[in-house]
Every structure is written in structure tokens, then in C-alpha cells.
mmCIF file of C-alpha atoms in Angstrom:
data_model
loop_
_atom_site.group_PDB
_atom_site.id
_atom_site.type_symbol
_atom_site.label_atom_id
_atom_site.label_comp_id
_atom_site.label_asym_id
_atom_site.label_seq_id
_atom_site.Cartn_x
_atom_site.Cartn_y
_atom_site.Cartn_z
ATOM 1 C CA MET K 1 109.322 84.258 193.509
ATOM 2 C CA THR K 2 106.439 82.120 193.564
ATOM 3 C CA VAL K 3 104.740 80.285 196.804
ATOM 4 C CA VAL K 4 102.047 78.393 196.824
ATOM 5 C CA ARG K 5 100.069 78.807 199.799
ATOM 6 C CA GLN K 6 96.837 76.657 199.018
ATOM 7 C CA ARG K 7 95.836 74.153 196.505
ATOM 8 C CA ILE K 8 92.271 74.070 195.618
ATOM 9 C CA GLU K 9 91.261 71.304 193.692
ATOM 10 C CA PRO K 10 87.320 70.179 194.245
ATOM 11 C CA PRO K 11 85.547 67.928 191.494
ATOM 12 C CA ILE K 12 83.452 69.930 189.017
ATOM 13 C CA PRO K 13 80.551 67.950 187.120
ATOM 14 C CA ARG K 14 80.768 68.253 183.339
ATOM 15 C CA LYS K 15 77.920 70.427 181.476
ATOM 16 C CA ARG K 16 75.119 68.628 180.294
ATOM 17 C CA ARG K 17 72.688 68.990 177.541
ATOM 18 C CA GLY K 18 69.475 70.975 179.019
ATOM 19 C CA ASP K 19 70.834 70.664 182.894
ATOM 20 C CA SER K 20 73.783 72.622 183.863
ATOM 21 C CA GLY K 21 72.868 73.222 187.661
ATOM 22 C CA GLN K 22 74.887 70.779 189.398
ATOM 23 C CA HIS K 23 78.126 72.651 187.229
ATOM 24 C CA ASP K 24 77.044 76.125 188.183
ATOM 25 C CA LYS K 25 76.688 75.052 191.541
ATOM 26 C CA ALA K 26 79.986 73.586 191.754
ATOM 27 C CA MET K 27 81.556 76.504 190.248
ATOM 28 C CA GLN K 28 80.179 78.653 192.954
ATOM 29 C CA ARG K 29 81.549 76.635 195.402
ATOM 30 C CA PHE K 30 84.876 76.875 193.328
ATOM 31 C CA TYR K 31 84.583 80.355 193.330
ATOM 32 C CA GLU K 32 83.944 80.810 197.110
ATOM 33 C CA GLN K 33 86.735 78.850 197.975
ATOM 34 C CA ILE K 34 89.042 80.757 196.157
ATOM 35 C CA LEU K 35 87.726 83.770 197.617
ATOM 36 C CA GLN K 36 88.044 82.282 201.435
ATOM 37 C CA ALA K 37 91.439 81.248 200.827
ATOM 38 C CA LEU K 38 92.599 84.975 199.114
ATOM 39 C CA LEU K 39 91.007 86.801 202.666
ATOM 40 C CA ASN K 40 92.297 84.156 204.942
ATOM 41 C CA PRO K 41 95.181 86.703 206.400
ATOM 42 C CA ASN K 42 97.089 83.545 207.564
ATOM 43 C CA MET K 43 97.489 82.936 204.161
ATOM 44 C CA ILE K 44 97.732 85.933 202.317
ATOM 45 C CA ASN K 45 98.172 89.700 203.229
ATOM 46 C CA LEU K 46 96.811 91.752 200.257
ATOM 47 C CA SER K 47 98.019 95.050 201.421
ATOM 48 C CA SER K 48 101.875 93.900 201.870
ATOM 49 C CA LEU K 49 101.698 92.060 198.342
ATOM 50 C CA LYS K 50 103.284 93.756 195.402
ATOM 51 C CA CYS K 51 101.179 91.908 192.814
ATOM 52 C CA LEU K 52 98.710 88.803 192.835
ATOM 53 C CA LEU K 53 98.204 87.176 189.567
ATOM 54 C CA ILE K 54 95.269 85.009 188.622
ATOM 55 C CA ALA K 55 95.779 82.798 185.774
ATOM 56 C CA SER K 56 93.704 80.283 184.184
ATOM 57 C CA PRO K 57 92.793 78.832 180.645
ATOM 58 C CA ALA K 58 89.886 80.378 178.763
ATOM 59 C CA PHE K 59 87.851 82.853 180.833
ATOM 60 C CA LEU K 60 87.627 81.113 184.194
ATOM 61 C CA LYS K 61 89.761 83.971 185.661
ATOM 62 C CA ASP K 62 87.463 86.440 184.048
ATOM 63 C CA GLN K 63 84.344 84.656 185.671
ATOM 64 C CA PHE K 64 86.431 84.547 189.188
ATOM 65 C CA TRP K 65 87.111 88.286 188.910
ATOM 66 C CA GLU K 66 83.475 89.091 188.281
ATOM 67 C CA TYR K 67 82.504 87.313 191.245
ATOM 68 C CA CYS K 68 84.920 88.543 193.474
ATOM 69 C CA LEU K 69 84.470 91.937 192.770
ATOM 70 C CA ALA K 70 80.730 91.421 193.005
ATOM 71 C CA GLU K 71 80.871 89.804 196.553
ATOM 72 C CA ALA K 72 83.581 92.417 197.748
ATOM 73 C CA VAL K 73 80.702 95.035 196.652
ATOM 74 C CA LYS K 74 78.054 92.768 198.439
ATOM 75 C CA ARG K 75 79.757 92.061 201.663
ATOM 76 C CA ASP K 76 81.582 95.283 201.839
ATOM 77 C CA ILE K 77 85.172 93.099 201.623
ATOM 78 C CA LYS K 78 87.922 96.337 201.761
ATOM 79 C CA ALA K 79 90.887 94.351 201.248
ATOM 80 C CA VAL K 80 89.799 93.422 197.824
ATOM 81 C CA LEU K 81 88.696 96.804 196.410
ATOM 82 C CA GLU K 82 91.810 98.881 198.275
ATOM 83 C CA ASN K 83 94.005 96.456 196.130
ATOM 84 C CA LYS K 84 92.359 95.421 192.912
ATOM 85 C CA SER K 85 95.309 97.587 191.341
ATOM 86 C CA LYS K 86 97.768 95.055 192.340
ATOM 87 C CA ILE K 87 95.737 92.101 191.003
ATOM 88 C CA LEU K 88 96.740 90.807 187.209
ATOM 89 C CA LEU K 89 94.311 88.458 185.003
ATOM 90 C CA LEU K 90 96.682 86.307 182.926
ATOM 91 C CA HIS K 91 95.828 83.625 180.513
ATOM 92 C CA SER K 92 97.988 80.449 181.097
#
């Protein structure tokens, strides 16, 4: 059963030659919004889930997962660190 809890669709500017600063900042905000939705106890309880799928085209899922793990270590977010075996990265 699939349950959509929250849609996150921020505008992300395209990369431009020589200036990808706006794109990088927008991606960091996007990753932060996803992480905040993931950690919101009203949306998702990671300890009660059997599996959490993170899917995207190309390498976006891998970049988000690296960001998520880095933030979990930096902020000491135990919910992510304890349940990372339940999280699957898939290509869509």
C-alpha cells in the first residue's frame, strides 16, 4: 500500500555555465524540506515502518541520502541512524 503524506515541489533553477550557486542553494533547501518531512512525527514514524522507498531518476536519490546521513550525524538524529536498514534507494 502506498500512502502519499506530503508533496514537496519547490522551483529549482537550471544550472548555468560558470554560476551554479543558485542551483546548489535550491537543492540544499529541497533536501532540507524532504528531511524535515521525513522527521515530522505527524507524517511518518520511522520506527513503525517496514520499509521506506526513496526513488528518483538519475543520482538525486543518492545525493539526498548522502545529505540525510551527513545531517543525521551532525544533528544526532537517531531515528534516521537506527532505521537506515529499512530505507531503500530505487531508480524511477
